[in-house]
Amino acid sequence: MPAQTVATAFQRHFGYTAPLLVRAPGRVNLIGEHTDYNLGYVLPAAIDKEIYFAVGLNSGSEIRLVSHDLNDCCTIAVDQLHRTDTQWANYLLGVAAQLQKRGVVLAGFDCVFGGNVPVGAGMSSSAAVECGLAFALDQLLGTRLDKMTLAHVAQKAEHEYAGVMCGLMDQFASLFGRPSQVVRLDCRSLDYEYFPFDTDACRIVLCNSGVKHSLASSEYNKRREECERGVHLLQQHHPEVKSLRDATLAQLEQHRAEFDEVTYRRCRYVVEENQRVLDACAALQRHDLAGFGQLMHASHAGLRDDYEVSCLELDVLEEAARGLPGVYGARMMGGGFGGCTINLVAPEQVEPFIREVGRAYQQRFGRELETYQTSIVNGVSETRAEALPSVNHPAPLPDNC
Ligand code: GLA
């Protein structure tokens, strides 16, 4: 059990017990991709792929981090926080730095973390890492920041320490998830609304393209800039347009001649995708899974052709899923350039679905397809492990510490 594992490792490494134990989930996004940083709508949910943390204040002035899964560690003085060459540690150090920036007086702390959110698969392992630590430090330091502030702290950590200018969706989903519900966030007003999603009636199956989205960060930031260029162009005529959320297709058409082709297509995708989220929520409310699924396929087409963040493997997976018995909808999920497709499948068809899509994938790429069936769970929370026997002699930290 992962909470137990990190608790045991914490005691082994640091020699004291009773750390705070925290569970932080990854997320899926049903629809609304690349809309968050355009201040539009998203529809994510927290899932049962999670990162577990054991965190304790160490009464010194150092931050000592251990990645249980990588068997690696990183130590840094609280008053000398900076980005390091250790990628995984930057997500955590970024959170500590953001808290400091907000005036929180940090103390030395120890942290062991590990879990089962696949890295680079589009399930936001990075947001889970950031949000879990933000939550833990908030508890331990008694800062009592509200969850939306913690989401912003985590998002800023990603901007400044990981260099990805992400929107708020992933951090929001990890913190605000609720069991069996998806949540629509309005990224402009930050209002949100939960919608029931019955995974007994409709399963969420993720198919891993096997492509890690390593190119994603630079391409991701480029998409953001292209959207900003579009807003700038529209603003010349419509000063009320502050983000693509405020733009309409009619406005885009009206000024098309002033747009270069790429910027135009990026903007068209975002404006259409925003509307799809609203339509998808309406479909959910009428229990129209088929209608919901059609919107997912349309979302994929837009991401592939207009926004150009898909890849061959994702396209093959989406196409293989389309039209199979019991498949309501499929599309690539997350930032793109790899990661997973998300598929909504009738429970009795899940097995044949996995078989069929797996066969198509194997035939095309000569590799076995990895799939995950996920359920929708609660957002970041404190968790427990069984009482641990006390140890007198802590284990040495891994070699490179
Ligand atoms: C990544 C980012 C999110 C969001 C998605 C695309 O997951 O972290 O903020 O922009 O890509 O929807």
Coordinates of C-alpha atoms and ligand atoms in Angstrom, one line a residue:
M1 CA 0.0 0.0 0.0
P2 CA 1.7 3.2 -1.1
A3 CA 1.0 5.4 2.0
Q4 CA 2.6 2.6 4.0
T5 CA 5.5 2.4 1.7
V6 CA 6.4 6.1 1.8
A7 CA 5.8 6.2 5.6
T8 CA 8.2 3.2 6.1
A9 CA 10.8 4.8 3.7
F10 CA 10.5 8.1 5.6
Q11 CA 11.3 6.5 8.9
R12 CA 14.1 4.5 7.3
H13 CA 15.7 7.6 5.8
F14 CA 15.1 10.2 8.5
G15 CA 14.9 8.1 11.6
Y16 CA 11.8 9.8 13.1
T17 CA 8.2 8.8 12.8
A18 CA 4.8 10.4 12.5
P19 CA 5.2 12.4 9.3
L20 CA 2.1 13.8 7.8
L21 CA 0.8 11.4 5.1
V22 CA -0.8 12.9 2.0
R23 CA -2.3 11.4 -1.1
A24 CA -2.5 13.5 -4.3
P25 CA -4.2 12.2 -7.5
G26 CA -3.5 12.7 -11.2
R27 CA -6.3 13.7 -13.4
V28 CA -8.2 12.9 -16.6
N29 CA -9.8 15.6 -18.7
L30 CA -13.0 14.6 -20.4
I31 CA -13.0 17.6 -22.7
G32 CA -11.7 21.2 -22.9
E33 CA -8.1 20.9 -24.0
H34 CA -5.7 23.9 -24.2
T35 CA -8.6 26.1 -23.1
D36 CA -7.5 26.8 -19.5
Y37 CA -4.8 29.3 -20.3
N38 CA -7.2 30.9 -22.7
L39 CA -9.5 31.5 -19.7
G40 CA -12.1 29.1 -21.0
Y41 CA -13.7 25.9 -19.7
V42 CA -12.3 22.5 -18.8
L43 CA -14.0 19.3 -17.5
P44 CA -11.4 17.3 -15.5
A45 CA -11.7 14.7 -12.7
A46 CA -9.2 13.4 -10.2
I47 CA -8.3 9.7 -10.7
D48 CA -7.1 6.7 -8.7
K49 CA -3.5 7.1 -10.0
E50 CA -1.9 8.8 -7.1
I51 CA 1.3 10.1 -5.5
Y52 CA 1.8 9.5 -1.8
F53 CA 3.9 11.8 0.5
A54 CA 5.4 11.5 3.9
V55 CA 6.4 15.0 5.1
G56 CA 7.7 16.2 8.4
L57 CA 9.3 19.4 9.8
N58 CA 12.9 18.5 10.7
S59 CA 13.7 21.4 13.1
G60 CA 16.8 22.3 10.9
S61 CA 17.2 24.6 8.0
E62 CA 17.4 22.1 5.2
I63 CA 14.9 20.7 2.8
R64 CA 15.6 17.0 2.2
L65 CA 13.7 15.3 -0.6
V66 CA 13.6 11.6 -1.5
S67 CA 12.1 10.2 -4.6
H68 CA 11.2 6.7 -3.6
D69 CA 10.5 5.5 -7.1
L70 CA 13.8 6.9 -8.6
N71 CA 15.8 6.1 -5.5
D72 CA 17.3 9.6 -5.7
C73 CA 17.4 12.5 -3.3
C74 CA 18.1 16.2 -3.2
T75 CA 19.1 18.5 -0.3
I76 CA 19.0 22.2 -0.2
A77 CA 19.0 25.0 2.4
V78 CA 15.7 26.7 3.0
D79 CA 17.2 30.1 2.5
Q80 CA 18.9 29.3 -0.7
L81 CA 16.1 27.8 -2.8
H82 CA 16.7 27.7 -6.5
R83 CA 16.1 25.6 -9.5
T84 CA 18.4 22.5 -9.7
D85 CA 19.5 20.1 -12.3
T86 CA 17.4 17.5 -10.6
Q87 CA 14.2 17.7 -12.7
W88 CA 11.9 15.8 -10.3
A89 CA 13.0 17.9 -7.4
N90 CA 12.2 21.2 -9.1
Y91 CA 8.5 20.5 -8.9
L92 CA 8.8 20.3 -5.1
L93 CA 11.3 23.1 -4.7
G94 CA 9.2 25.3 -6.9
V95 CA 6.3 24.9 -4.4
A96 CA 8.4 25.7 -1.5
A97 CA 9.8 28.8 -3.3
Q98 CA 6.3 30.0 -4.2
L99 CA 5.2 29.7 -0.6
Q100 CA 8.2 31.7 0.4
K101 CA 7.3 34.3 -2.2
R102 CA 3.9 34.7 -0.7
G103 CA 5.5 35.5 2.7
V104 CA 5.2 32.1 4.3
V105 CA 8.1 31.5 6.7
L106 CA 9.5 28.1 5.6
A107 CA 11.1 25.7 8.0
G108 CA 13.4 22.8 7.2
F109 CA 11.4 19.7 6.2
D110 CA 11.9 16.2 5.0
C111 CA 9.8 14.5 2.3
V112 CA 9.6 11.1 0.8
F113 CA 7.2 10.6 -2.1
G114 CA 6.3 8.0 -4.7
G115 CA 3.3 6.6 -6.5
N116 CA 1.7 5.2 -9.6
V117 CA 0.9 8.1 -11.8
P118 CA 2.7 7.2 -15.1
V119 CA 5.1 10.0 -16.0
G120 CA 4.7 11.7 -19.4
A121 CA 1.4 9.9 -20.0
G122 CA -0.7 13.1 -19.8
M123 CA -2.2 12.3 -16.3
S124 CA -0.5 15.2 -14.7
S125 CA 2.0 13.5 -12.4
S126 CA 3.7 16.9 -12.0
A127 CA 0.6 18.6 -10.8
A128 CA 0.0 15.7 -8.3
V129 CA 3.6 16.2 -7.0
E130 CA 3.2 19.9 -6.7
C131 CA -0.3 19.9 -5.1
G132 CA 0.5 17.1 -2.6
L133 CA 3.5 19.0 -1.2
A134 CA 1.6 22.4 -1.3
F135 CA -1.1 20.7 0.8
A136 CA 1.3 19.0 3.2
L137 CA 3.3 22.2 3.8
D138 CA 0.2 24.2 4.3
Q139 CA -0.9 21.7 7.0
L140 CA 2.5 21.5 8.7
L141 CA 3.2 25.2 8.7
G142 CA -0.4 26.0 9.7
T143 CA -0.7 28.6 6.9
R144 CA -4.3 27.6 6.2
L145 CA -4.3 28.8 2.5
D146 CA -7.5 28.0 0.7
K147 CA -7.4 25.3 -2.0
M148 CA -7.6 27.7 -4.9
T149 CA -4.6 29.5 -3.5
L150 CA -2.8 26.2 -3.2
A151 CA -3.7 25.4 -6.9
H152 CA -2.1 28.8 -7.9
V153 CA 1.0 28.1 -5.8
A154 CA 1.4 24.8 -7.6
Q155 CA 0.7 26.3 -11.0
K156 CA 3.3 29.0 -10.5
A157 CA 5.8 26.4 -9.3
E158 CA 5.4 24.7 -12.7
H159 CA 5.9 28.0 -14.5
E160 CA 9.0 29.1 -12.6
Y161 CA 10.7 25.8 -11.7
A162 CA 9.7 23.5 -14.6
G163 CA 9.4 26.2 -17.3
V164 CA 6.0 25.1 -18.5
M165 CA 3.5 28.0 -18.8
C166 CA 0.6 25.7 -17.9
G167 CA -3.0 26.7 -17.2
L168 CA -4.7 25.9 -13.9
M169 CA -6.6 22.8 -14.9
D170 CA -4.3 20.0 -13.6
Q171 CA -3.6 21.6 -10.2
F172 CA -7.3 22.5 -9.8
A173 CA -8.4 18.9 -10.6
S174 CA -5.9 17.3 -8.3
L175 CA -7.1 19.5 -5.4
F176 CA -10.8 19.9 -6.1
G177 CA -11.7 16.4 -7.4
R178 CA -14.7 14.6 -5.9
P179 CA -15.5 10.9 -6.1
S180 CA -17.8 10.0 -9.1
Q181 CA -18.0 13.6 -10.3
V182 CA -16.4 15.6 -13.1
V183 CA -15.9 19.3 -12.5
R184 CA -16.3 22.1 -14.9
L185 CA -14.0 25.0 -14.1
D186 CA -14.5 28.4 -15.7
C187 CA -10.9 29.5 -15.8
R188 CA -11.8 33.2 -16.0
S189 CA -14.1 33.5 -13.1
L190 CA -12.8 30.4 -11.3
D191 CA -16.4 29.3 -10.7
Y192 CA -16.8 25.6 -10.8
E193 CA -19.6 23.1 -10.9
Y194 CA -19.6 19.4 -10.3
F195 CA -21.5 17.0 -12.6
P196 CA -22.1 13.3 -11.7
F197 CA -20.2 10.8 -13.8
D198 CA -21.2 7.3 -13.2
T199 CA -18.2 5.1 -14.0
D200 CA -20.4 2.0 -13.5
A201 CA -22.5 3.0 -16.5
C202 CA -19.6 4.2 -18.5
R203 CA -15.9 3.3 -18.0
I204 CA -13.0 5.6 -18.5
V205 CA -10.2 3.7 -20.3
L206 CA -6.9 5.4 -21.0
C207 CA -4.7 4.1 -23.9
N208 CA -1.1 5.0 -23.6
S209 CA 0.5 6.0 -26.9
G210 CA 3.9 5.1 -25.5
V211 CA 5.2 8.5 -26.7
K212 CA 6.5 10.6 -23.8
H213 CA 5.6 14.2 -24.4
S214 CA 9.2 15.5 -24.1
L215 CA 8.8 18.1 -26.9
A216 CA 5.7 19.3 -25.1
S217 CA 7.1 22.1 -23.0
S218 CA 8.5 24.2 -25.8
E219 CA 5.6 23.4 -28.2
Y220 CA 3.2 24.1 -25.4
N221 CA 4.6 27.5 -24.7
K222 CA 4.5 28.2 -28.4
R223 CA 0.8 27.4 -28.6
R224 CA 0.2 29.8 -25.8
E225 CA 2.1 32.6 -27.6
E226 CA 0.1 31.9 -30.8
C227 CA -3.1 32.3 -28.9
E228 CA -1.9 35.6 -27.4
R229 CA -1.0 36.8 -30.9
G230 CA -4.6 36.0 -32.0
V231 CA -6.0 38.0 -29.0
H232 CA -3.8 40.9 -29.9
L233 CA -5.1 41.0 -33.5
L234 CA -8.7 40.8 -32.4
Q235 CA -8.2 43.5 -29.8
Q236 CA -7.5 46.0 -32.5
H237 CA -11.1 45.8 -33.5
H238 CA -12.7 44.4 -30.3
P239 CA -11.1 45.9 -27.3
E240 CA -13.4 43.8 -25.0
V241 CA -11.6 40.6 -26.1
K242 CA -9.1 40.0 -23.3
S243 CA -8.6 36.3 -24.0
L244 CA -9.8 33.8 -26.6
R245 CA -12.5 33.0 -24.1
D246 CA -14.1 36.3 -25.1
A247 CA -13.8 35.8 -28.9
T248 CA -16.4 34.4 -31.3
L249 CA -16.1 32.5 -34.5
A250 CA -17.9 35.4 -36.3
Q251 CA -15.1 37.8 -35.1
L252 CA -12.5 35.4 -36.3
E253 CA -14.1 35.1 -39.7
Q254 CA -14.6 38.8 -40.0
H255 CA -10.9 39.5 -39.5
R256 CA -9.5 36.4 -41.0
A257 CA -7.5 38.3 -43.7
E258 CA -5.4 39.8 -40.9
F259 CA -4.4 36.5 -39.4
D260 CA -1.7 34.2 -40.7
E261 CA -3.1 30.8 -41.4
V262 CA -1.6 29.1 -38.3
T263 CA -2.8 31.7 -35.8
Y264 CA -6.2 31.6 -37.3
R265 CA -6.5 27.8 -36.9
R266 CA -5.2 27.9 -33.4
C267 CA -7.8 30.5 -32.4
R268 CA -10.6 28.7 -34.2
Y269 CA -9.8 25.5 -32.3
V270 CA -9.9 27.2 -28.9
V271 CA -13.2 29.1 -29.6
E272 CA -14.8 25.9 -30.8
E273 CA -13.4 23.8 -27.9
N274 CA -14.8 26.2 -25.4
Q275 CA -18.3 25.7 -26.8
R276 CA -17.8 22.0 -26.9
V277 CA -17.3 21.9 -23.1
L278 CA -20.6 23.7 -22.6
D279 CA -22.3 21.4 -25.0
A280 CA -20.7 18.3 -23.4
C281 CA -22.0 19.4 -20.0
A282 CA -25.5 19.8 -21.4
A283 CA -25.2 16.3 -22.9
L284 CA -24.1 14.9 -19.6
Q285 CA -27.2 16.4 -17.9
R286 CA -29.5 14.8 -20.5
H287 CA -27.6 11.5 -20.0
D288 CA -26.6 11.6 -23.6
L289 CA -23.3 9.8 -23.7
A290 CA -23.4 9.3 -27.4
G291 CA -23.7 13.1 -27.9
F292 CA -20.9 13.6 -25.4
G293 CA -18.7 11.2 -27.3
Q294 CA -19.3 12.9 -30.6
L295 CA -17.9 16.1 -29.0
M296 CA -14.9 14.2 -27.9
H297 CA -14.1 13.0 -31.4
A298 CA -14.6 16.6 -32.7
S299 CA -12.2 17.8 -30.0
H300 CA -9.6 15.3 -31.2
A301 CA -10.0 16.4 -34.8
G302 CA -9.5 20.0 -33.7
L303 CA -6.4 19.1 -31.7
R304 CA -5.0 17.1 -34.6
D305 CA -5.7 19.4 -37.5
D306 CA -6.0 22.9 -36.1
Y307 CA -4.1 23.0 -32.9
E308 CA -1.5 20.4 -34.1
V309 CA -0.7 18.9 -30.8
S310 CA -1.5 15.2 -31.6
C311 CA 0.9 12.6 -33.0
L312 CA 0.6 9.5 -35.2
E313 CA 0.2 7.1 -32.3
L314 CA -2.6 9.2 -30.7
D315 CA -4.4 9.5 -34.0
V316 CA -4.2 5.7 -34.6
L317 CA -5.6 5.1 -31.2
E318 CA -8.5 7.5 -31.6
E319 CA -9.3 6.1 -35.0
A320 CA -9.1 2.5 -33.8
A321 CA -11.6 3.3 -31.0
R322 CA -14.0 5.2 -33.3
G323 CA -17.1 3.1 -34.2
L324 CA -16.2 0.1 -32.0
P325 CA -19.2 -1.4 -30.2
G326 CA -19.8 0.3 -26.9
V327 CA -17.4 3.2 -27.5
Y328 CA -19.1 6.5 -26.8
G329 CA -16.1 8.7 -27.6
A330 CA -12.3 9.0 -27.7
R331 CA -9.7 11.7 -28.0
M332 CA -6.2 12.6 -27.1
M333 CA -5.9 14.0 -23.6
G334 CA -3.8 16.7 -22.0
G335 CA -1.1 18.8 -23.5
G336 CA -0.5 16.3 -26.4
F337 CA 2.5 15.2 -28.4
G338 CA 2.1 11.9 -26.7
G339 CA 0.5 10.6 -23.6
C340 CA -2.9 8.9 -23.6
T341 CA -6.2 8.9 -25.3
I342 CA -9.2 8.9 -23.1
N343 CA -12.0 6.6 -24.1
L344 CA -15.6 6.3 -22.8
V345 CA -16.7 2.7 -23.1
A346 CA -19.7 0.7 -22.0
P347 CA -18.6 -1.7 -19.2
E348 CA -19.5 -4.9 -21.0
Q349 CA -17.5 -3.8 -24.0
V350 CA -14.3 -2.8 -22.2
E351 CA -12.5 -6.1 -22.8
P352 CA -13.3 -6.4 -26.5
F353 CA -12.4 -2.7 -26.8
I354 CA -8.9 -3.2 -25.2
R355 CA -8.4 -6.2 -27.4
E356 CA -9.3 -4.5 -30.6
V357 CA -7.5 -1.2 -30.0
G358 CA -4.5 -3.2 -28.7
R359 CA -4.5 -5.3 -31.9
A360 CA -4.6 -2.2 -34.1
Y361 CA -1.8 -0.6 -32.1
Q362 CA 0.4 -3.7 -32.2
Q363 CA -0.2 -4.1 -35.9
R364 CA 0.9 -0.5 -36.6
F365 CA 3.7 0.0 -34.2
G366 CA 4.8 -3.5 -33.2
R367 CA 4.4 -2.8 -29.5
E368 CA 2.0 -3.8 -26.9
L369 CA -0.5 -1.2 -25.8
E370 CA -0.7 -0.2 -22.2
T371 CA -4.2 0.7 -20.9
Y372 CA -5.6 1.9 -17.6
Q373 CA -9.1 1.7 -16.3
T374 CA -9.5 4.6 -13.9
S375 CA -12.1 5.6 -11.4
I376 CA -12.9 9.1 -10.2
V377 CA -11.7 9.9 -6.7
N378 CA -11.4 12.6 -4.1
G379 CA -8.9 15.4 -4.5
V380 CA -5.7 15.8 -2.4
S381 CA -6.2 14.7 1.2
E382 CA -4.5 13.5 4.3
T383 CA -4.2 9.8 4.6
R384 CA -3.1 7.2 7.1
A385 CA -0.8 4.2 7.4
E386 CA -0.6 1.5 10.0
A387 CA 1.6 2.4 13.0
L388 CA 5.2 1.8 12.3
P389 CA 7.7 0.1 14.6
S390 CA 10.3 2.7 15.8
V391 CA 13.8 2.4 14.5
N392 CA 16.9 3.5 16.4
H393 CA 19.3 3.8 13.5
P394 CA 18.1 5.5 10.4
A395 CA 19.1 4.1 7.1
P396 CA 21.6 6.1 5.1
L397 CA 20.2 8.2 2.4
P398 CA 20.7 6.9 -1.1
D399 CA 24.4 7.1 -2.3
N400 CA 24.2 10.3 -4.2
C401 CA 22.9 12.3 -1.3
Ligands
GLA1 C1 -1.3 20.5 -19.7 C2 -1.3 21.7 -18.9 C3 -2.8 22.2 -18.6 C4 -3.6 22.2 -19.9 C5 -3.4 21.0 -20.7 C6 -4.1 21.1 -22.1 O1 -1.8 19.4 -19.0 O2 -0.7 21.5 -17.7 O3 -2.8 23.4 -17.9 O4 -3.3 23.4 -20.6 O5 -2.0 20.7 -20.9 O6 -5.4 21.2 -21.9

